[in-house]
mmCIF file of C-alpha atoms and ligand atoms in Angstrom:
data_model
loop_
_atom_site.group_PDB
_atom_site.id
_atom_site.type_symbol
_atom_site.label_atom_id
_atom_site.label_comp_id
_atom_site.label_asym_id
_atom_site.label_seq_id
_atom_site.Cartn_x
_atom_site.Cartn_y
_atom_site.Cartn_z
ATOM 1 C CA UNK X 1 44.956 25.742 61.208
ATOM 2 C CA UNK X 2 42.170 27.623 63.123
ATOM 3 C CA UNK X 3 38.744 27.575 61.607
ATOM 4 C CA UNK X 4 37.688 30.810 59.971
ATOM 5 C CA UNK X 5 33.980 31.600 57.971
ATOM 6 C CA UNK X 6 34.312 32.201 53.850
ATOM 7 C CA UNK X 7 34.687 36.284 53.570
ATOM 8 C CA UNK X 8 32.440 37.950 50.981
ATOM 9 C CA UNK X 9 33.739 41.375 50.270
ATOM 10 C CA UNK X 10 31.776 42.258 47.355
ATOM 11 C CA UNK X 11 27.877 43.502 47.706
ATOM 12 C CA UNK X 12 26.752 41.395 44.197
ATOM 13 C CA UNK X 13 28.383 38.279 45.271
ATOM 14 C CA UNK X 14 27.011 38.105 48.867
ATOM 15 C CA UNK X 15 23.499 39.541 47.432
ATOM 16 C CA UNK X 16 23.617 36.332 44.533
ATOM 17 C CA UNK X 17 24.614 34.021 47.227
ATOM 18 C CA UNK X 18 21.860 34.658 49.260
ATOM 19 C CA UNK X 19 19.448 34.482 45.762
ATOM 20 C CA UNK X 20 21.046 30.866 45.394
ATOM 21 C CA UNK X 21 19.678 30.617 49.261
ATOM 22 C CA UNK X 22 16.588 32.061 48.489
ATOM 23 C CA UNK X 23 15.871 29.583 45.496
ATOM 24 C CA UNK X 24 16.836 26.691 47.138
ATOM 25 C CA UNK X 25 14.223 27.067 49.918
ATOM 26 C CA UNK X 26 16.718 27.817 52.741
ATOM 27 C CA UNK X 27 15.741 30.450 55.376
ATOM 28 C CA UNK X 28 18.612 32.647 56.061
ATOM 29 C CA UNK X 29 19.555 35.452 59.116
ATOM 30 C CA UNK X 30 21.854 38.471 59.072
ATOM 31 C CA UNK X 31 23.325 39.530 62.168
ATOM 32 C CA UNK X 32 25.056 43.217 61.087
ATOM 33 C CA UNK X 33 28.031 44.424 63.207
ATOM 34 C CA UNK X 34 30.663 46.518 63.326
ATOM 35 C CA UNK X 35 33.545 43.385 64.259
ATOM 36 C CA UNK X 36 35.717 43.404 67.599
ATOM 37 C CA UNK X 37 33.047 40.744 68.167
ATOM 38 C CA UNK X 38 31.993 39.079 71.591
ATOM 39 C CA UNK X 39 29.834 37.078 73.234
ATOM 40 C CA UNK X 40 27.007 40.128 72.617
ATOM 41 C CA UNK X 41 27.402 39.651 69.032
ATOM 42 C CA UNK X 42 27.824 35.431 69.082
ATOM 43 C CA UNK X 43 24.739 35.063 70.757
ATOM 44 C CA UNK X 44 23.118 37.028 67.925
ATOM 45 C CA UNK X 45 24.243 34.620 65.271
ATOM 46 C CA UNK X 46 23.735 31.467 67.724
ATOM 47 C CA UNK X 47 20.033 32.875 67.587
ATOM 48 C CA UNK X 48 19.942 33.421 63.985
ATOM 49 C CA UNK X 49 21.155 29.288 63.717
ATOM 50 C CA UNK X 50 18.637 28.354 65.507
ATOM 51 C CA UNK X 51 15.919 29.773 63.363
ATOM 52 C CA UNK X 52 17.670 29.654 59.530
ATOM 53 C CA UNK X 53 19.610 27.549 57.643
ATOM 54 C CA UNK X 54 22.025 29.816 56.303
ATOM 55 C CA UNK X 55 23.574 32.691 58.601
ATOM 56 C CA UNK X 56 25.443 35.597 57.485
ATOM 57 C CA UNK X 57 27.324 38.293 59.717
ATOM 58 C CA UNK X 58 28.410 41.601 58.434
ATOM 59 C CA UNK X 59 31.666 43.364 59.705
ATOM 60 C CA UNK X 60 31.666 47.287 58.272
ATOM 61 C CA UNK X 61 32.767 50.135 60.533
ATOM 62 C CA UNK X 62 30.666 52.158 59.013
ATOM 63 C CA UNK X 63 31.955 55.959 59.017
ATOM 64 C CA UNK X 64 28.401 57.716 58.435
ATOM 65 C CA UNK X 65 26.967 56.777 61.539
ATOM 66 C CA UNK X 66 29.683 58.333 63.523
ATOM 67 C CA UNK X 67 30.227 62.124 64.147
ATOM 68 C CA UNK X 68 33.553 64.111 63.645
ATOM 69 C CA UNK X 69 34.651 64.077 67.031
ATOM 70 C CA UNK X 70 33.871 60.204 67.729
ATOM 71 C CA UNK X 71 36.163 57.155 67.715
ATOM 72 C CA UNK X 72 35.547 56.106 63.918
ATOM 73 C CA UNK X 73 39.557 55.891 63.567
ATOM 74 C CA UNK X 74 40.288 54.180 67.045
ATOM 75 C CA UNK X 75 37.095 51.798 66.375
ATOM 76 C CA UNK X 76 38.733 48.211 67.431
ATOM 77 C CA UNK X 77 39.130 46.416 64.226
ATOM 78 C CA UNK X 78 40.072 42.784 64.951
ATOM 79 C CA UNK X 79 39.050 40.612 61.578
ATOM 80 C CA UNK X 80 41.031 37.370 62.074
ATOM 81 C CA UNK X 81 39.774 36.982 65.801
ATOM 82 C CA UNK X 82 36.523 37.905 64.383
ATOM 83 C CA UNK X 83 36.551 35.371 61.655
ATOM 84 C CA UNK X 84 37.449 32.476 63.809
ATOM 85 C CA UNK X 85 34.469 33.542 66.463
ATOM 86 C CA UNK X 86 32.004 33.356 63.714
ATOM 87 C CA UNK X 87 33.319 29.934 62.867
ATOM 88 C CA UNK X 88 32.971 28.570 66.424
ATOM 89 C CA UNK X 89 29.372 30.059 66.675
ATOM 90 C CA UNK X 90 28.648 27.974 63.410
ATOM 91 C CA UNK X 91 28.218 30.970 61.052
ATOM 92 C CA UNK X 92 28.052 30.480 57.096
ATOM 93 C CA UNK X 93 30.019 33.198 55.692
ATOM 94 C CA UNK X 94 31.034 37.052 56.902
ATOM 95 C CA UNK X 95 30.355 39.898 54.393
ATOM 96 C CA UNK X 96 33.622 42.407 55.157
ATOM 97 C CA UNK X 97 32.709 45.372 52.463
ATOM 98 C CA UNK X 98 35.393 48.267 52.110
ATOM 99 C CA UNK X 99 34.057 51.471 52.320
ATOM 100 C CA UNK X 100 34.419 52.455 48.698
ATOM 101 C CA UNK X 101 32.076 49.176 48.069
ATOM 102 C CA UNK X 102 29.527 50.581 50.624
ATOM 103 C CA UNK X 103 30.004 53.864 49.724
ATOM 104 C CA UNK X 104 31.146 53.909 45.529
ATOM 105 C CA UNK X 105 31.926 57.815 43.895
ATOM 106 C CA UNK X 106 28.167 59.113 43.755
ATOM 107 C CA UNK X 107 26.866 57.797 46.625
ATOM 108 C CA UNK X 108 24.149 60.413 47.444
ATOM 109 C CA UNK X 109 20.871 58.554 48.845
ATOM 110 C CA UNK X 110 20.054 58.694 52.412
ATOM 111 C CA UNK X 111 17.380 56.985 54.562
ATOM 112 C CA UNK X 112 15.598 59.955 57.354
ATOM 113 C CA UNK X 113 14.984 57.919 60.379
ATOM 114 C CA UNK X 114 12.088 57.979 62.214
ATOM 115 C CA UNK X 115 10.619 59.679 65.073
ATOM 116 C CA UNK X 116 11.489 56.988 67.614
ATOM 117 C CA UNK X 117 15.277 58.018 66.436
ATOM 118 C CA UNK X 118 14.973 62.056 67.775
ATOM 119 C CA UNK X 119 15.624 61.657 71.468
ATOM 120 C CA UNK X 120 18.577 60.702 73.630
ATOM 121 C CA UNK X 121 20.941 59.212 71.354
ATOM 122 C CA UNK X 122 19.685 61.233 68.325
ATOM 123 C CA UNK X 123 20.279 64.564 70.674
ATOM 124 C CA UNK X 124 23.616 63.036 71.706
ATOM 125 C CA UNK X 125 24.965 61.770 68.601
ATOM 126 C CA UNK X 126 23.372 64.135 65.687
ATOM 127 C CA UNK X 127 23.659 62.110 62.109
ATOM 128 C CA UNK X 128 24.145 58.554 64.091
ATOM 129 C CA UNK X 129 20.631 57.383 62.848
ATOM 130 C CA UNK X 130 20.758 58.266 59.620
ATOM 131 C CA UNK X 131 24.041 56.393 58.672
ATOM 132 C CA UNK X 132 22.984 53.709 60.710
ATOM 133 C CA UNK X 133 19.402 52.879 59.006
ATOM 134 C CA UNK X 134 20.861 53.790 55.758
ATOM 135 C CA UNK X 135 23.588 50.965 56.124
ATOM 136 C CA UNK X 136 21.184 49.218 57.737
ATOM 137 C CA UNK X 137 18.562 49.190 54.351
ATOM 138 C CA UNK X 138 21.574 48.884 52.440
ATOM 139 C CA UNK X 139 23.062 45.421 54.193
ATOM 140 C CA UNK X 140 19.171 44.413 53.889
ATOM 141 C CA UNK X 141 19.448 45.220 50.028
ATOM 142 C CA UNK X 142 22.680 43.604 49.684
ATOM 143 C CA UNK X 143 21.829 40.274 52.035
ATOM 144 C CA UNK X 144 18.285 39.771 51.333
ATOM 145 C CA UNK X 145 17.925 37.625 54.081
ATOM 146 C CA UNK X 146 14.381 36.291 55.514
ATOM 147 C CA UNK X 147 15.641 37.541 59.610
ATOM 148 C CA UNK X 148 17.772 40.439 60.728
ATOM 149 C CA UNK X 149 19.045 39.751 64.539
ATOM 150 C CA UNK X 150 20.147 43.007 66.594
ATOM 151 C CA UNK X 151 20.591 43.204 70.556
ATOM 152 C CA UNK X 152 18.395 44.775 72.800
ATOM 153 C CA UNK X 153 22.002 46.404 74.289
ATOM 154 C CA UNK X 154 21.604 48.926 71.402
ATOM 155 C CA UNK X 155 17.685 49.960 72.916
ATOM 156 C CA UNK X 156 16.935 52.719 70.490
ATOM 157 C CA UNK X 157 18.698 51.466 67.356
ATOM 158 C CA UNK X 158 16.372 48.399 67.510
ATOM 159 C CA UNK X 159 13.545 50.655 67.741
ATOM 160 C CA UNK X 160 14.775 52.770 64.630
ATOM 161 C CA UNK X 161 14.923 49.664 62.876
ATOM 162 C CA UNK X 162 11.273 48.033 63.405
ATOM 163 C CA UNK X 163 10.296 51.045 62.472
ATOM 164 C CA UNK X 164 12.305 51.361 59.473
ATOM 165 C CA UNK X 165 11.311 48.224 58.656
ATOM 166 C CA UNK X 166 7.259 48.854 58.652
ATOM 167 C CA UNK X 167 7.365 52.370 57.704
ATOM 168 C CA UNK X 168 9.219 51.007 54.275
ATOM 169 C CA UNK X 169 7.549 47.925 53.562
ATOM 170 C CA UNK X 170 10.991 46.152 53.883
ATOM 171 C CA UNK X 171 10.298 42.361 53.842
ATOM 172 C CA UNK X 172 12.572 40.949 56.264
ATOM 173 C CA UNK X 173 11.642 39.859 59.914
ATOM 174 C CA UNK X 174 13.458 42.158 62.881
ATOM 175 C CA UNK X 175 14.578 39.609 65.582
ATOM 176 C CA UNK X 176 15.518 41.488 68.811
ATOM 177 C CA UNK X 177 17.811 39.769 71.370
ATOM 178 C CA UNK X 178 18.607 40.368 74.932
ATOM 179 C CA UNK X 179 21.422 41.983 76.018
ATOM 180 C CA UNK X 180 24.333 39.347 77.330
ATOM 181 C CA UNK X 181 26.211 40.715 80.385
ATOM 182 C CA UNK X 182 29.447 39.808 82.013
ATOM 183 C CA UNK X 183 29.219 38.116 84.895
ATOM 184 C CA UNK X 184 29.268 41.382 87.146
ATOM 185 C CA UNK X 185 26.067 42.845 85.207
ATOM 186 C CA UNK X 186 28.292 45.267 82.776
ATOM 187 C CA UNK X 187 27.089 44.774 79.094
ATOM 188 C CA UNK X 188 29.488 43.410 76.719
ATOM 189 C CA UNK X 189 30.781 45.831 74.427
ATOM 190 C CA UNK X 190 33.552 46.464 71.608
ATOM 191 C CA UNK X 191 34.069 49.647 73.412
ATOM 192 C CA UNK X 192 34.644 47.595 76.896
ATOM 193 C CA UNK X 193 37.951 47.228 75.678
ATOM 194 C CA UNK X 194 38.840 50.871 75.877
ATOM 195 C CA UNK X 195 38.486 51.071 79.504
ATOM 196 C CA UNK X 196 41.893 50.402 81.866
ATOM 197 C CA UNK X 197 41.044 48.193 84.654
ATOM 198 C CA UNK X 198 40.245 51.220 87.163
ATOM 199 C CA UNK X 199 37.048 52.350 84.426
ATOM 200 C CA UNK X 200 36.860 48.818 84.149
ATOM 201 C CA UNK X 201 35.610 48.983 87.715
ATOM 202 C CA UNK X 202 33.887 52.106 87.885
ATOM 203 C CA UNK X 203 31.933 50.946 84.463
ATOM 204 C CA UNK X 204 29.818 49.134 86.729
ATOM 205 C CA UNK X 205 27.911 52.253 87.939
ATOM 206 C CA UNK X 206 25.706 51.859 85.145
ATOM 207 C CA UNK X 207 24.225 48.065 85.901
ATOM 208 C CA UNK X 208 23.878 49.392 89.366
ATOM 209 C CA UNK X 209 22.198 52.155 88.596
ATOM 210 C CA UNK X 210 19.794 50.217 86.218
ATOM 211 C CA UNK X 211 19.134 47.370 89.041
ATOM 212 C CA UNK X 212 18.628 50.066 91.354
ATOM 213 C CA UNK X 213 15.766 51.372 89.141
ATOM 214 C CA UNK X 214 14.063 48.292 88.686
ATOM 215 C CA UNK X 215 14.456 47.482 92.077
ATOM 216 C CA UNK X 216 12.725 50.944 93.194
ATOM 217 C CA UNK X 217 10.014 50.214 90.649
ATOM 218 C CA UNK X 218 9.484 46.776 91.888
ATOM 219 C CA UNK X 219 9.134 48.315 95.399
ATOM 220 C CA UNK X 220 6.455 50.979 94.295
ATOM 221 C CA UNK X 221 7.919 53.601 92.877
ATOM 222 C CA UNK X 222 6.023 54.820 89.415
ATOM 223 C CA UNK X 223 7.400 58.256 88.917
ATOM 224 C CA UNK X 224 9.820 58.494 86.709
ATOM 225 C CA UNK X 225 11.613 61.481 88.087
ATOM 226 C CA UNK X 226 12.240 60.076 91.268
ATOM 227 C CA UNK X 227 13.443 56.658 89.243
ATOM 228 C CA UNK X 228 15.845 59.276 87.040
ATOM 229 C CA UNK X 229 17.011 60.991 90.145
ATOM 230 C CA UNK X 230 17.932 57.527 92.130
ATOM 231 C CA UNK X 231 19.782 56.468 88.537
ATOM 232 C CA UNK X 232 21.706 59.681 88.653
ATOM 233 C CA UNK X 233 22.748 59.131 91.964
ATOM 234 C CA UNK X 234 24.381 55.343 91.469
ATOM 235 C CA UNK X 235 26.381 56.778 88.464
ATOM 236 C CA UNK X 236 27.751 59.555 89.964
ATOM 237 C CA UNK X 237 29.587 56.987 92.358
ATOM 238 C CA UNK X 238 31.414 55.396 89.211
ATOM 239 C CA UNK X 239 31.109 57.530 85.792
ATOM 240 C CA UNK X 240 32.814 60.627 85.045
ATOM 241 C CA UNK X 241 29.935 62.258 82.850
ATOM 242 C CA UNK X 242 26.381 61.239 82.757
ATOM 243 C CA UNK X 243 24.565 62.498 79.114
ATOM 244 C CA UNK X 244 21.306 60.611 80.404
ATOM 245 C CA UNK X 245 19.836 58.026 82.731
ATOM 246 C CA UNK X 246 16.208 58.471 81.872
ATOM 247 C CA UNK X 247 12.809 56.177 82.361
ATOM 248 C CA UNK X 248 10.614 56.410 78.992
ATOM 249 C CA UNK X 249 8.171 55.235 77.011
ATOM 250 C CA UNK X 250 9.273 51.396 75.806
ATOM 251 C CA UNK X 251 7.850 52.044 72.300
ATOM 252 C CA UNK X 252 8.038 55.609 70.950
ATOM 253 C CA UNK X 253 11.241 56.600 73.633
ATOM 254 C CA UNK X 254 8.861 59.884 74.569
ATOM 255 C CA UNK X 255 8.968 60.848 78.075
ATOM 256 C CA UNK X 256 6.377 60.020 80.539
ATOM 257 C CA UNK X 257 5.976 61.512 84.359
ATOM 258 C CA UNK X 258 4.501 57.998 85.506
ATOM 259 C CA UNK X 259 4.997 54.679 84.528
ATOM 260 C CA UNK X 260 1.336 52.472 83.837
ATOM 261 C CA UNK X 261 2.767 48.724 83.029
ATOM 262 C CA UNK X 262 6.322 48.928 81.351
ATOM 263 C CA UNK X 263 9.374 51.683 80.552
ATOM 264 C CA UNK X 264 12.327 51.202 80.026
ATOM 265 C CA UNK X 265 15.713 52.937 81.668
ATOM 266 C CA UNK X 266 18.269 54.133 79.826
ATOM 267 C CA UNK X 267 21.772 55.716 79.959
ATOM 268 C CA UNK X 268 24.680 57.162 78.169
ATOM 269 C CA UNK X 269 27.628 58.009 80.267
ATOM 270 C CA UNK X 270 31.366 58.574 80.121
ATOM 271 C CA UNK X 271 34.374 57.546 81.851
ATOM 272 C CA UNK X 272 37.174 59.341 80.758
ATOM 273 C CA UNK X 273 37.041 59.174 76.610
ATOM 274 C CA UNK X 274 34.816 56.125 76.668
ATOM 275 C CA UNK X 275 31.415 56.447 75.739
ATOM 276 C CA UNK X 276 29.096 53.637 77.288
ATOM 277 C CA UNK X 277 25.436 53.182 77.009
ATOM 278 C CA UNK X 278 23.230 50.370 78.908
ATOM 279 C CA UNK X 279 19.631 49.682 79.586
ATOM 280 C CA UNK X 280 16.896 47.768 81.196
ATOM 281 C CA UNK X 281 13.315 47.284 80.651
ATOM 282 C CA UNK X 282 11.144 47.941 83.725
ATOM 283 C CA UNK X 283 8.608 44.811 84.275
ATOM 284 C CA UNK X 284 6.747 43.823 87.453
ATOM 285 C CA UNK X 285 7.708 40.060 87.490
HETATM 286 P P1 AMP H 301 27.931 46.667 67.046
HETATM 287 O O1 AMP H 301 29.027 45.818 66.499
HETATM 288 O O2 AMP H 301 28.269 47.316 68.348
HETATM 289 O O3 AMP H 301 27.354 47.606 66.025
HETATM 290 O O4 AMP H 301 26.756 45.659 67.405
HETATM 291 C C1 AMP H 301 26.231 44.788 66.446
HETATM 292 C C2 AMP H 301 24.991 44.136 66.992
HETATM 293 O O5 AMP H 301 25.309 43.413 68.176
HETATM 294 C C3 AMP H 301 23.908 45.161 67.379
HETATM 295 O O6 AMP H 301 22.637 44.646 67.021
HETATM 296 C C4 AMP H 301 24.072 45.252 68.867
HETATM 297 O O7 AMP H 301 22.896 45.639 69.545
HETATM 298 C C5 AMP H 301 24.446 43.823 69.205
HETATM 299 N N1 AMP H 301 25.111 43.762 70.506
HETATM 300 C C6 AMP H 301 26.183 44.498 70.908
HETATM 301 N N2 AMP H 301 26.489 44.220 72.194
HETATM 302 C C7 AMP H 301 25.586 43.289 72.616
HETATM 303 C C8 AMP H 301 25.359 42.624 73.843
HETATM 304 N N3 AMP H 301 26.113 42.835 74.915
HETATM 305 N N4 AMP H 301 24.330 41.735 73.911
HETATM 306 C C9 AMP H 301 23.535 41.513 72.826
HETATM 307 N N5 AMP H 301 23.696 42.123 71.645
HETATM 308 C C10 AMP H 301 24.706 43.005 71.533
#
């Protein structure tokens, strides 16, 4: 039989178990995610083990952060795979909720993200950061944990998050961790797996364009509309629809003409239906 984690399905039960944790003296991590998991997501909970005793991962699909015309339905859902890669990255248990356990008759409180959550994918995506740091304070209501991991991949969302986080006095620590790549540069992502071989390919464009910034900052170049313009032009080689490739402010995501010490770079793009979003912090080494 292949190893699989315990499943928790029910929000009191994983919320008690994590009491028992609490009482004991055990530090314990949540790594949230959506399932369809990878190596992205692994190296989140291999990071949580390394810092807490007990580890819990969260699979929900969770329909409020997507809009009417996204890919909520077609969302990969792979449990069983999922279940045996948390095993093999040494995970405790998985909470799996159903929707009408996230979401019971009633349900009408909603979290208003912050600032940091306006820009790029809040212009994008309207709604997307308000289901996600309301399922967000929710997991962190129902898994109490001490750590929360998330990955850099998602730039912005981690961003929403810390700031969630101190704005709301929310007593759990925000662990950010880098992005993990395959071997080519593209970011691992559930959505990867939409893309034929061909987008497969062309998918590329966007770790190209984001080396190509950071090697055009490395060489000199501050201004962020020349490093925008030089992004654009690598991704027009490979994507079929750019929505951004921007430099901004690391912190508050507001735009800056010049960069001092560090930005970061960030795009949204499409090939075909696929929607795929990368970036890269800017750093003299
Ligand atoms: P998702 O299932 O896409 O909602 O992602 C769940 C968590 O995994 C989020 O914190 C993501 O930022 C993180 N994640 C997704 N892809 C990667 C990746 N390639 N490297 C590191 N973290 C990732």
């Amino acid at each position: 039989m292949t190893n699989s984690v315990p499943v928790i399905h029910d929000p009191r039960e994983m919320q008690s178990l994590v009491q028992s944790w609490q009482r004991a003296g055990l530090r314990s991590g949540l790594v949230p995610t959506m399932g369809a998991l990878h190596e992205g997501h692994l190296s989140l909970v291999r990071t949580a083990r390394e810092t807490c005793d007990r580890v819990v991962a969260t699979i929900f699909v969770n329909p409020t952060q997507f809009g009417p015309k996204e890919d909520f339905s077609r969302y990969p859902r792979t449990l069983d795979a999922d279940l045996t890669l948390l095993a093999s990255a040494s995970c405790d248990v998985a909470f799996v909720p159903d929707r009408e356990a996230m979401y019971p008759p009633g349900f009408s409180t909603s979290v208003e993200p912050p600032a940091v959550s306006v820009p790029l994918e809040g212009m994008c995506r309207p709604g997307h950061f308000g289901g996600v740091a309301t399922v967000v304070l929710k997991l962190f209501g129902i898994a109490p944990t001490d750590a929360a991991f998330f990955g850099q991949k998602d730039f912005q969302q981690a961003r929403v998050i810390e700031r969630m986080v101190a704005d709301l006095n929310v007593p759990i620590e925000v662990v950010v961790c880098p992005t993990v790549r395959e071997t080519d540069g593209l970011a691992m992502s559930s959505r990867n797996r939409y893309l034929s071989p061909e987008d497969r390919q062309r998918a590329l464009a966007l770790w190209r364009a984001l080396e190509r910034a950071q090697q055009l900052f490395r060489a000199g170049e501050h201004h962020t509309a020349a490093l925008s313009q030089a992004m654009h032009a690598e991704l027009a080689k490979g994507v079929d629809q750019v929505e951004y490739a921007v430099v901004v402010d690391p912190d508050t995501l507001g735009e800056i003409s010049h960069v001092e010490k560090r930005a970061v770079a960030l795009i949204a793009a499409r090939l075909g239906h696929t929607r795929l979003i990368d970036n890269l912090i800017l750093t003299i080494p």
